[in-house]
mmCIF file of C-alpha atoms in Angstrom:
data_model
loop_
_atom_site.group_PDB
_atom_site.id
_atom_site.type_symbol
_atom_site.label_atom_id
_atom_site.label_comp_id
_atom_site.label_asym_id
_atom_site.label_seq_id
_atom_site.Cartn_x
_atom_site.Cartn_y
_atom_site.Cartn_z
ATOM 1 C CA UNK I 1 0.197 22.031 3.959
ATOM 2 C CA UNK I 2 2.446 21.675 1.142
ATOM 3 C CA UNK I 3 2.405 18.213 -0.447
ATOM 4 C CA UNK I 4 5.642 16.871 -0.780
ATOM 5 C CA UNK I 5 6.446 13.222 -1.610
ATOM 6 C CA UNK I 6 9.813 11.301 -3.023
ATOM 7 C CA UNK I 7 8.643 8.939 -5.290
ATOM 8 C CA UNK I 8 10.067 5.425 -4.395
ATOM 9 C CA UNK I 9 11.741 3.438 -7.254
ATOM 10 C CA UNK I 10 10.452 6.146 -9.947
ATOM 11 C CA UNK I 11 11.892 5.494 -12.806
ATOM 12 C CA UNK I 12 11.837 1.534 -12.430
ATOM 13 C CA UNK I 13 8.384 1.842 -12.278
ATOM 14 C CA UNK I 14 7.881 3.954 -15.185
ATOM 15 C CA UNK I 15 10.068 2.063 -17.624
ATOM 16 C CA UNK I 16 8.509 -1.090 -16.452
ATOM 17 C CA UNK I 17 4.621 0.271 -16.908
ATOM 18 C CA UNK I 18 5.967 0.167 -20.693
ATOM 19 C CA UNK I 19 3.729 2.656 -21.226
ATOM 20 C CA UNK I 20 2.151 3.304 -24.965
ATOM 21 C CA UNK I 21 1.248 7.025 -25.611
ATOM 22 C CA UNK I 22 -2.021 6.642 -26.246
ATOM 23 C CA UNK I 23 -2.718 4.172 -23.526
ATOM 24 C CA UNK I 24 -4.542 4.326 -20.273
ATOM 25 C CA UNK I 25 -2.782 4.120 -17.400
ATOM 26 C CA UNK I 26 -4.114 3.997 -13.193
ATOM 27 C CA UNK I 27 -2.312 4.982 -10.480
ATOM 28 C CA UNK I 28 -4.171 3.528 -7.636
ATOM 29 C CA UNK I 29 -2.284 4.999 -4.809
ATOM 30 C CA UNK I 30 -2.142 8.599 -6.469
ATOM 31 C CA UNK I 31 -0.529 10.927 -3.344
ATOM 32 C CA UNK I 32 0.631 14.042 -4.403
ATOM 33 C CA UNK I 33 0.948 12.453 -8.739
ATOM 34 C CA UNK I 34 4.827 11.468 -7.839
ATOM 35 C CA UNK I 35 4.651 8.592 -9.952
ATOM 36 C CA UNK I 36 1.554 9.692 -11.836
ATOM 37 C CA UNK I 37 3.486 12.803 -13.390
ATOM 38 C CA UNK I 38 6.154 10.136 -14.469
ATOM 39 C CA UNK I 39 3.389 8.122 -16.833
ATOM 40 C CA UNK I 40 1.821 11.404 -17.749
ATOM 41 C CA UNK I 41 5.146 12.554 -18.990
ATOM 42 C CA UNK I 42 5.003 9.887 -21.752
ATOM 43 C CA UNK I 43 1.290 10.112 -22.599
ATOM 44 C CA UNK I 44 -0.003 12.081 -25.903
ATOM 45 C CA UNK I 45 -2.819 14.129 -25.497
ATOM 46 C CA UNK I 46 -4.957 10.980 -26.534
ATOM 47 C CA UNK I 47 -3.542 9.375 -22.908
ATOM 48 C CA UNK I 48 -5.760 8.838 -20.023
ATOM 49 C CA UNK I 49 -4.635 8.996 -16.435
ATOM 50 C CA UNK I 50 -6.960 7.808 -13.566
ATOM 51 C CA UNK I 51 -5.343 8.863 -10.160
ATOM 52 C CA UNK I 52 -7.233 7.062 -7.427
ATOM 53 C CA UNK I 53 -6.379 7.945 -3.414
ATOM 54 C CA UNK I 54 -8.958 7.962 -0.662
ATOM 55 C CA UNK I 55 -7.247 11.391 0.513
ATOM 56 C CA UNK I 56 -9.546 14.317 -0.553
ATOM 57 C CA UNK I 57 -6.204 16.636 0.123
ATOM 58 C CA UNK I 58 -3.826 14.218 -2.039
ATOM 59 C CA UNK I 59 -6.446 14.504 -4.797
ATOM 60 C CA UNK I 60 -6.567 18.175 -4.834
ATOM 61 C CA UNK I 61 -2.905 18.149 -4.582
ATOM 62 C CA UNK I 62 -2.490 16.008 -7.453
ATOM 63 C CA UNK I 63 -5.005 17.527 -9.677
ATOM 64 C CA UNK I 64 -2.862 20.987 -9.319
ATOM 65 C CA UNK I 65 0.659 18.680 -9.835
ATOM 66 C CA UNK I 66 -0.397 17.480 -12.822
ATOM 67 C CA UNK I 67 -2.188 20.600 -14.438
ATOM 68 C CA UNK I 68 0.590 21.119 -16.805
ATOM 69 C CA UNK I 69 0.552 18.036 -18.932
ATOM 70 C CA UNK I 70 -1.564 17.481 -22.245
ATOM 71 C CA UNK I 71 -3.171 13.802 -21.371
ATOM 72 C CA UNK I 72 -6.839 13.384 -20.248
ATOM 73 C CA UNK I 73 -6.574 13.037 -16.347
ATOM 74 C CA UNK I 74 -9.729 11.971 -14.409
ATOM 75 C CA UNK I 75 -9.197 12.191 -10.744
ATOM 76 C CA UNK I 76 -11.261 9.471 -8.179
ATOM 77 C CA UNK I 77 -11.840 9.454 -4.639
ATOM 78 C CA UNK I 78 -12.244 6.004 -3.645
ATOM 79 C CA UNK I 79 -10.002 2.572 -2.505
ATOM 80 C CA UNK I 80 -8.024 1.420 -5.255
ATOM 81 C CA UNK I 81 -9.617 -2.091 -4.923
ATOM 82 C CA UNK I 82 -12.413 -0.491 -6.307
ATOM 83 C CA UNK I 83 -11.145 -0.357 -10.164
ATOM 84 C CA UNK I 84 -13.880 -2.498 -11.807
ATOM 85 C CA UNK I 85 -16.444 0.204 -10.687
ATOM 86 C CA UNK I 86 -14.373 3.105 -11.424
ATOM 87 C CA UNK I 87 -13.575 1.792 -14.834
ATOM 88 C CA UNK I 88 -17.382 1.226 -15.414
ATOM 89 C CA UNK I 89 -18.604 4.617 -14.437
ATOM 90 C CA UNK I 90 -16.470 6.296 -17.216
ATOM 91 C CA UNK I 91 -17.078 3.620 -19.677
ATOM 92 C CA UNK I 92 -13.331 2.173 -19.458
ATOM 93 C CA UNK I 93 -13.520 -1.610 -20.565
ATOM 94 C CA UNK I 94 -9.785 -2.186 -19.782
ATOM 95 C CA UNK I 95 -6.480 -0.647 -19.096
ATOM 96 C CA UNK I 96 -2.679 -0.673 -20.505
ATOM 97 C CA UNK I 97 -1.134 -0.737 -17.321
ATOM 98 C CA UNK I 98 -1.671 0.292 -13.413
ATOM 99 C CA UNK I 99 0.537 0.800 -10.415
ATOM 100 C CA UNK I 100 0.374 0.731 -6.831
ATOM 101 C CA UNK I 101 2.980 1.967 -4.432
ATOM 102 C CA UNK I 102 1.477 0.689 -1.179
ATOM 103 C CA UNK I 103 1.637 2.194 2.541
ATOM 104 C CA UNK I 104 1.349 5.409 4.057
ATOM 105 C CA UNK I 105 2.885 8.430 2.115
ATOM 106 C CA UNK I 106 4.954 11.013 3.025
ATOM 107 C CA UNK I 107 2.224 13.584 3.098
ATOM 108 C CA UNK I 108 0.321 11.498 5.743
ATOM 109 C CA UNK I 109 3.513 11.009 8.021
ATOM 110 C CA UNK I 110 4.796 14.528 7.500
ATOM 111 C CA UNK I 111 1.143 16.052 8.565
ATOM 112 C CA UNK I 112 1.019 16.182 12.231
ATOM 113 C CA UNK I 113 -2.581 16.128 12.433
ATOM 114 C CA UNK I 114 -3.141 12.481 10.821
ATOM 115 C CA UNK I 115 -1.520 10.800 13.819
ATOM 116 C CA UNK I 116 0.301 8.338 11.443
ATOM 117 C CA UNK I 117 3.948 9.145 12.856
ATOM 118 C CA UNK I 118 5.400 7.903 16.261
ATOM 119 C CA UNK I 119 7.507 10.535 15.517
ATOM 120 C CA UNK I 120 5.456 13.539 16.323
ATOM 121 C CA UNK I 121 2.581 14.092 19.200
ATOM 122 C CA UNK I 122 -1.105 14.404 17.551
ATOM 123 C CA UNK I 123 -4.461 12.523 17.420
ATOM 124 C CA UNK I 124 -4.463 8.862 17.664
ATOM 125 C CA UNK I 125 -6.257 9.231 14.292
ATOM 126 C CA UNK I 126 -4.462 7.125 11.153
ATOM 127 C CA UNK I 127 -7.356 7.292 8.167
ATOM 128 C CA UNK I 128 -6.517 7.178 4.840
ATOM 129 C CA UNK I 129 -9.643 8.286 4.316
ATOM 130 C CA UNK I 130 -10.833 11.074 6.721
ATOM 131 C CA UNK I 131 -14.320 10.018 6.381
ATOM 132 C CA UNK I 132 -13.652 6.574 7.472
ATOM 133 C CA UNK I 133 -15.526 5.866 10.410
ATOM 134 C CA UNK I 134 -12.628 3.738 12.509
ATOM 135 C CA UNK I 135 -10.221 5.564 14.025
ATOM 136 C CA UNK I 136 -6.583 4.347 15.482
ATOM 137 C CA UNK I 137 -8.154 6.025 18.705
ATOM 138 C CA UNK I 138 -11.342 3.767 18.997
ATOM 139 C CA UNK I 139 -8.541 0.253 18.188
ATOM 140 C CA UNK I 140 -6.197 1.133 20.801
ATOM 141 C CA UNK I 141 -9.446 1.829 23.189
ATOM 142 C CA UNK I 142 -12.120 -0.431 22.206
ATOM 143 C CA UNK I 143 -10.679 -3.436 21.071
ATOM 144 C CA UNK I 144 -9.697 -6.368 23.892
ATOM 145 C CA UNK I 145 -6.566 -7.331 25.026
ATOM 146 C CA UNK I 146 -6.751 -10.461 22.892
ATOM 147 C CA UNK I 147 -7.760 -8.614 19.448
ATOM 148 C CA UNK I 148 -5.114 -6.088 19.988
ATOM 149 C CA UNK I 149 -2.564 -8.712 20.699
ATOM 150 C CA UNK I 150 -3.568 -10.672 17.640
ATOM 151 C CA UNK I 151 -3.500 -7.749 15.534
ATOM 152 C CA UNK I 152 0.048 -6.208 16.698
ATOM 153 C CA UNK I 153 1.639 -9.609 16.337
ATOM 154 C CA UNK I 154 -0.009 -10.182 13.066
ATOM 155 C CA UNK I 155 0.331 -6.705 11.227
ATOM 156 C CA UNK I 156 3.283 -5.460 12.995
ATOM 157 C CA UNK I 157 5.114 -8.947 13.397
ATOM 158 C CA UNK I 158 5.588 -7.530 16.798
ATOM 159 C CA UNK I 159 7.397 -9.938 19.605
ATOM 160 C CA UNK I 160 6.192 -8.411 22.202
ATOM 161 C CA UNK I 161 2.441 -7.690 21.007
ATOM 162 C CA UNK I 162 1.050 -9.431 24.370
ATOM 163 C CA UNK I 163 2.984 -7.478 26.579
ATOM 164 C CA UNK I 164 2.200 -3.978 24.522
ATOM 165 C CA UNK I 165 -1.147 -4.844 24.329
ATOM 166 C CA UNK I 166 -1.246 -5.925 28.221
ATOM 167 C CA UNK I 167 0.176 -2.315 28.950
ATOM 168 C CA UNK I 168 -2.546 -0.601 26.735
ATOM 169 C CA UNK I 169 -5.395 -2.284 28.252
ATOM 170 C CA UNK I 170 -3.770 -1.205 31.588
ATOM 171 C CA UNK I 171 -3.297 2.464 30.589
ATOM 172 C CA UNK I 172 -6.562 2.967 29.328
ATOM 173 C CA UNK I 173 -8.850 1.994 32.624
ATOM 174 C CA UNK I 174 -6.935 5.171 33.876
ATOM 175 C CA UNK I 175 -7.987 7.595 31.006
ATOM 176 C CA UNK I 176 -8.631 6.960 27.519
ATOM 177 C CA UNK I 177 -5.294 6.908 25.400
ATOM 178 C CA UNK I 178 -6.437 9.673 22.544
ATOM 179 C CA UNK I 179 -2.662 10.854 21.263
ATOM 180 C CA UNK I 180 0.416 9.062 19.732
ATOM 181 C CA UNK I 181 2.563 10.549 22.138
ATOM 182 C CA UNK I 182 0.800 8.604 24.944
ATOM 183 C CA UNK I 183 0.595 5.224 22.957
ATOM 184 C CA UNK I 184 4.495 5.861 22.583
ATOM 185 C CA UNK I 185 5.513 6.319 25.995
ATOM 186 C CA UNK I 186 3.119 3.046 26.790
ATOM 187 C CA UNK I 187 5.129 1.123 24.101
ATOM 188 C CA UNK I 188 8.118 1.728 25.232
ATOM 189 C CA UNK I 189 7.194 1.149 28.876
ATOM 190 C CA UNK I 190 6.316 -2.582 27.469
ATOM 191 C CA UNK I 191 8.951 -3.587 25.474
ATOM 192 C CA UNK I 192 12.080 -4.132 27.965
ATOM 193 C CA UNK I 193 15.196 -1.755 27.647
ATOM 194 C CA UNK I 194 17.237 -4.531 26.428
ATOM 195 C CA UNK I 195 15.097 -4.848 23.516
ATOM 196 C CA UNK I 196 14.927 -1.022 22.739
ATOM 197 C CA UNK I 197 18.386 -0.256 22.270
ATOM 198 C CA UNK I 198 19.043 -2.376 18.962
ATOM 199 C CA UNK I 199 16.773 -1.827 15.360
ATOM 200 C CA UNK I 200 14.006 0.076 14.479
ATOM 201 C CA UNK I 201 11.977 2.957 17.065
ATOM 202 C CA UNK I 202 10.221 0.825 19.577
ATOM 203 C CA UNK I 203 6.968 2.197 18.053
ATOM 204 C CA UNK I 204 7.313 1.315 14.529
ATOM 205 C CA UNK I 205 5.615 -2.057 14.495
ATOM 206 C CA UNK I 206 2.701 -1.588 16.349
ATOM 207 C CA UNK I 207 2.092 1.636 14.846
ATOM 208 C CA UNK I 208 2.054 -0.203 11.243
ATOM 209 C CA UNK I 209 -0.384 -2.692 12.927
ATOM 210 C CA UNK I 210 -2.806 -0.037 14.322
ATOM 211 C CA UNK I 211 -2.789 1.520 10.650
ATOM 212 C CA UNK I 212 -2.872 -1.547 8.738
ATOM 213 C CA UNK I 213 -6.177 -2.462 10.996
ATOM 214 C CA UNK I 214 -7.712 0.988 10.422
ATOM 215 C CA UNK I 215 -7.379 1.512 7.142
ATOM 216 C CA UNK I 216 -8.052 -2.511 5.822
ATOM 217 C CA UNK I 217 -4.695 -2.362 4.050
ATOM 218 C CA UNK I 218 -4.095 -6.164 3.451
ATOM 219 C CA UNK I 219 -7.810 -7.319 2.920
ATOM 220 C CA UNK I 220 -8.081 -4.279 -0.043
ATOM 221 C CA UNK I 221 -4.963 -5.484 -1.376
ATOM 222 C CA UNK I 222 -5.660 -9.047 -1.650
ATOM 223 C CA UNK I 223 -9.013 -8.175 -3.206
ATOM 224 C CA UNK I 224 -7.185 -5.377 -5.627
ATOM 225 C CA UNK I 225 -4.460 -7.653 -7.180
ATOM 226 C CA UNK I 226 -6.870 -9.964 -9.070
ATOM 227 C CA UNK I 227 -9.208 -7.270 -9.961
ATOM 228 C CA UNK I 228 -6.777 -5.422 -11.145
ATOM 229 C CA UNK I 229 -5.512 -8.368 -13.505
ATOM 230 C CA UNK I 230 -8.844 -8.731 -14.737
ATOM 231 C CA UNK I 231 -8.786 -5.392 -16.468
ATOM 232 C CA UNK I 232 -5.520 -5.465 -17.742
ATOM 233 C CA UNK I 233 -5.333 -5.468 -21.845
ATOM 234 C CA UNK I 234 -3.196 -7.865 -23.642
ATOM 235 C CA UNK I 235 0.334 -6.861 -22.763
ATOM 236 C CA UNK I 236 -0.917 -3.914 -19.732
ATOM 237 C CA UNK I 237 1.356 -4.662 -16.711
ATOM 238 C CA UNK I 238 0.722 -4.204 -13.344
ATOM 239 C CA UNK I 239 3.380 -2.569 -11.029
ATOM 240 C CA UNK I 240 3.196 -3.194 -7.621
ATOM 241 C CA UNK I 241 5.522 -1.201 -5.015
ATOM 242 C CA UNK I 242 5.472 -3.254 -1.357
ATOM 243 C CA UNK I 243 6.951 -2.025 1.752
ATOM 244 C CA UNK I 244 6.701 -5.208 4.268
ATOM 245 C CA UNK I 245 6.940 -8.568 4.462
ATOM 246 C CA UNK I 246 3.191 -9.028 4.538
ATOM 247 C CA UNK I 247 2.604 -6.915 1.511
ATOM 248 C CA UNK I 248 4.655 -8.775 -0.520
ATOM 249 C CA UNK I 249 4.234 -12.029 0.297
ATOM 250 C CA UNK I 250 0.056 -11.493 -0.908
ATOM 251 C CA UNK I 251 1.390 -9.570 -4.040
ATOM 252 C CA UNK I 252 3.816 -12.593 -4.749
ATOM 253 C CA UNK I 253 1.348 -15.417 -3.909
ATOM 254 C CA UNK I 254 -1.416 -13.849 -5.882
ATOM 255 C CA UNK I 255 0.948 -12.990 -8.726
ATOM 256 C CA UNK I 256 2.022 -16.661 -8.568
ATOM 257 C CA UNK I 257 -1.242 -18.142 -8.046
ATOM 258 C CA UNK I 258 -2.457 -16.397 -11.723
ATOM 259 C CA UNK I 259 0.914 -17.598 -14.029
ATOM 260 C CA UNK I 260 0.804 -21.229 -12.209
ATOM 261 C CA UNK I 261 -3.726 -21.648 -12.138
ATOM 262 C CA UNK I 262 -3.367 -25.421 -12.435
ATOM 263 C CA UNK I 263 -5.517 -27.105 -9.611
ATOM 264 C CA UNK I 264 -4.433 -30.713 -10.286
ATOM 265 C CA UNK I 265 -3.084 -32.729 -7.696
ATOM 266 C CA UNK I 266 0.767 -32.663 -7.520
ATOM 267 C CA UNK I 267 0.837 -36.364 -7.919
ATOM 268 C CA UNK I 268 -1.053 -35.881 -11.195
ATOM 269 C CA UNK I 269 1.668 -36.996 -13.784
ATOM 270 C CA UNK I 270 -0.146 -34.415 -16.650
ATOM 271 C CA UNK I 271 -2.703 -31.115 -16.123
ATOM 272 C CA UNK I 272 -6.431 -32.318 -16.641
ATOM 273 C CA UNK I 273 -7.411 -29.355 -15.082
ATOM 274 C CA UNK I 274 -7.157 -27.270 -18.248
ATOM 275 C CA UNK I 275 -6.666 -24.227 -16.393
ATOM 276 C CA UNK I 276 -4.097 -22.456 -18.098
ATOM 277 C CA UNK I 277 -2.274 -18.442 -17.159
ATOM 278 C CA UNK I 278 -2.989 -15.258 -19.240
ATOM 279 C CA UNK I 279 0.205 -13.962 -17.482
ATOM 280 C CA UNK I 280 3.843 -13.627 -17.822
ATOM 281 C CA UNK I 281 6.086 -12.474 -14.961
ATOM 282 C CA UNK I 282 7.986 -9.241 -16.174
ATOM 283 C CA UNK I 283 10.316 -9.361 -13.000
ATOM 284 C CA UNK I 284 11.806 -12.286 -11.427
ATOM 285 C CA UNK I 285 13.017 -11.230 -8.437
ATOM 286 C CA UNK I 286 11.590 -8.055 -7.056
ATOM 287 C CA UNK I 287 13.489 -5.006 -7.761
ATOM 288 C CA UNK I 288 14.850 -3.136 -5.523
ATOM 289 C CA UNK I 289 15.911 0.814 -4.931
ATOM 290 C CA UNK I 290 19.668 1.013 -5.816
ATOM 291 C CA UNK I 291 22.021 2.543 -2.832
ATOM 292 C CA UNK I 292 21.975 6.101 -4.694
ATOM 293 C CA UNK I 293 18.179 6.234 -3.557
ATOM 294 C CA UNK I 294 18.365 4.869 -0.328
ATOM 295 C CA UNK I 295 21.076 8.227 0.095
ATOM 296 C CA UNK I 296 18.798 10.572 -1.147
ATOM 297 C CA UNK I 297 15.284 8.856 0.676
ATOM 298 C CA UNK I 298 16.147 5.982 3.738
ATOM 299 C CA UNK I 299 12.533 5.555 3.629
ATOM 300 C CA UNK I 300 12.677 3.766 0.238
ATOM 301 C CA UNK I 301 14.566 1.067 2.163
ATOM 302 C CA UNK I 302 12.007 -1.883 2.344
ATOM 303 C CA UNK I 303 10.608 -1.278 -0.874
ATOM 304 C CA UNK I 304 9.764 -4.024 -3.332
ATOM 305 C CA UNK I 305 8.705 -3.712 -6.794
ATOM 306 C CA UNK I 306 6.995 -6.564 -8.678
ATOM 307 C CA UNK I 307 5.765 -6.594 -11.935
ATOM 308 C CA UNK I 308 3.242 -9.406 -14.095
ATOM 309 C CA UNK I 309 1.994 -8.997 -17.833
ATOM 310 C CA UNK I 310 -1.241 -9.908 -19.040
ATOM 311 C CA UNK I 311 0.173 -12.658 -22.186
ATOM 312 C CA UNK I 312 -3.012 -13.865 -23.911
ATOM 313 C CA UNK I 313 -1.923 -15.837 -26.507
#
């Protein structure tokens, strides 16, 4: 299958990697090198690019992309949240800048067979990774009632996550529920018509939920922002593209958490604490794609970019 991807919020990110030609640069969530082709655009042939993705086929995809430009390009398979090791195994004490644009990509929800898309019939299958063990087909038909409850109304910030997750437990005493186009009809059979007819497709939360649980989105990005801080050089930035409200809100609170360290009480009239930031905030508010790209790609249209600068003084 052809890789195709639209790049969300290209050239923000690019301009705000600030990227030096001789720097190196990671793209942690490399796809089909959308964004990655951007930073190798401005690299000299003394540039490194690390493209990261946990999809073998992205990889090779990328790798082919990307042939035509001069900088040094070394290709991972792995979780982005693994960048300390990566780093270390090619000898890489720190980095100039990184960015992440978070989620699923287009590849994955365009290819029928990865089951990420309520959109198309296929296997209830959702990896990243396709030699993950967990499947979206052993959640929705091992987990209890309660678990998948939790999960739907946590990841998916679903409603009616008891009543979906009622219906799945209910379904699946009958037969085992092994494609999306079953989970969809049970979906839709739990959320009341009333419900259905206004916002997004019926299936869109809980299918973000299923993935988000399959795949470990949140608890790899919480772990990645810091680490990824950590190996910043003085003035690297790290770009971070989020796509929900949970996403953001850990990339905000961590990003907050390193420019304001101070652990004093707040009734402490002065900081005794000592603890002081390495960081500067690049972008206040996140940025967001301008109308012209939500024309040309709707998908782009919860995207958030945020962007922090390692400042040691």
């Amino acid at each position: 299958m052809e890789f195709k991807h639209v790049s969300v919020l290209f050239s923000e990110s690019i301009k705000n990697l600030n990227i030096k030609p001789d720097g190196v640069y990671v793209d942690g969530t490399l796809g089909g090198g959308g964004h990655a082709s951007g930073i190798c655009e401005k690299l000299n042939s003394k540039g490194i690019l690390i493209g990261i993705d946990r999809d073998k086929d992205a990889l090779r995809a990328a790798e082919e992309n990307l042939r035509g430009y001069d900088c040094k390009k070394i290709f991972v398979q792995s979780n982005y949240s693994n960048i300390k090791n990566v780093l270390m195994e090619y000898d890489i004490s720190s980095i100039d800048g990184a960015l992440l644009d978070l989620g699923v990509s287009s590849f994955q929800l365009d290819n029928e067979e990865r089951g990420f898309s309520y959109m198309k019939d296929a296997s209830l299958d959702m990896r990243m990774n396709a030699e993950d063990s967990l499947t979206a087909e052993t959640v929705v038909n091992t987990y209890s009632e309660e678990e998948l409850a939790n999960i739907i109304r946590q990841y998916g910030e679903e409603r009616w996550a008891s009543r979906i997750s009622q219906f799945i437990v209910k379904n699946r005493k009958q037969a085992p529920i092994t494609t999306t186009g079953q989970l969809v009809t049970i979906i839709k059979a739990a959320i009341p018509a009333s419900a259905r007819r206004d916002g997004p497709h019926p299936a869109k939360r809980t299918f973000q939920a299923i993935r988000i649980e399959v795949n470990d989105e949140l608890g790899q990005l919480e772990k990645a922002v810091d680490t990824f801080l950590d190996v910043l050089a003085n003035r690297g930035r790290l770009c971070i593209i989020t796509f929900h409200s949970l996403e953001d809100r850990i990339v905000k609170e961590r990003f907050n958490q390193r420019l304001n360290p101070c652990t004093c009480p707040k009734e402490f009239p002065m900081c005794v604490c000592g603890k002081k930031t390495d960081m500067k905030k690049v972008s206040g508010k996140p940025i967001i794609p301008s109308e012209q790209e939500l024309t040309l790609n709707p998908r782009a249209r919860s995207a958030k970019l945020r962007v922090i600068e390692k400042w040691e003084r």
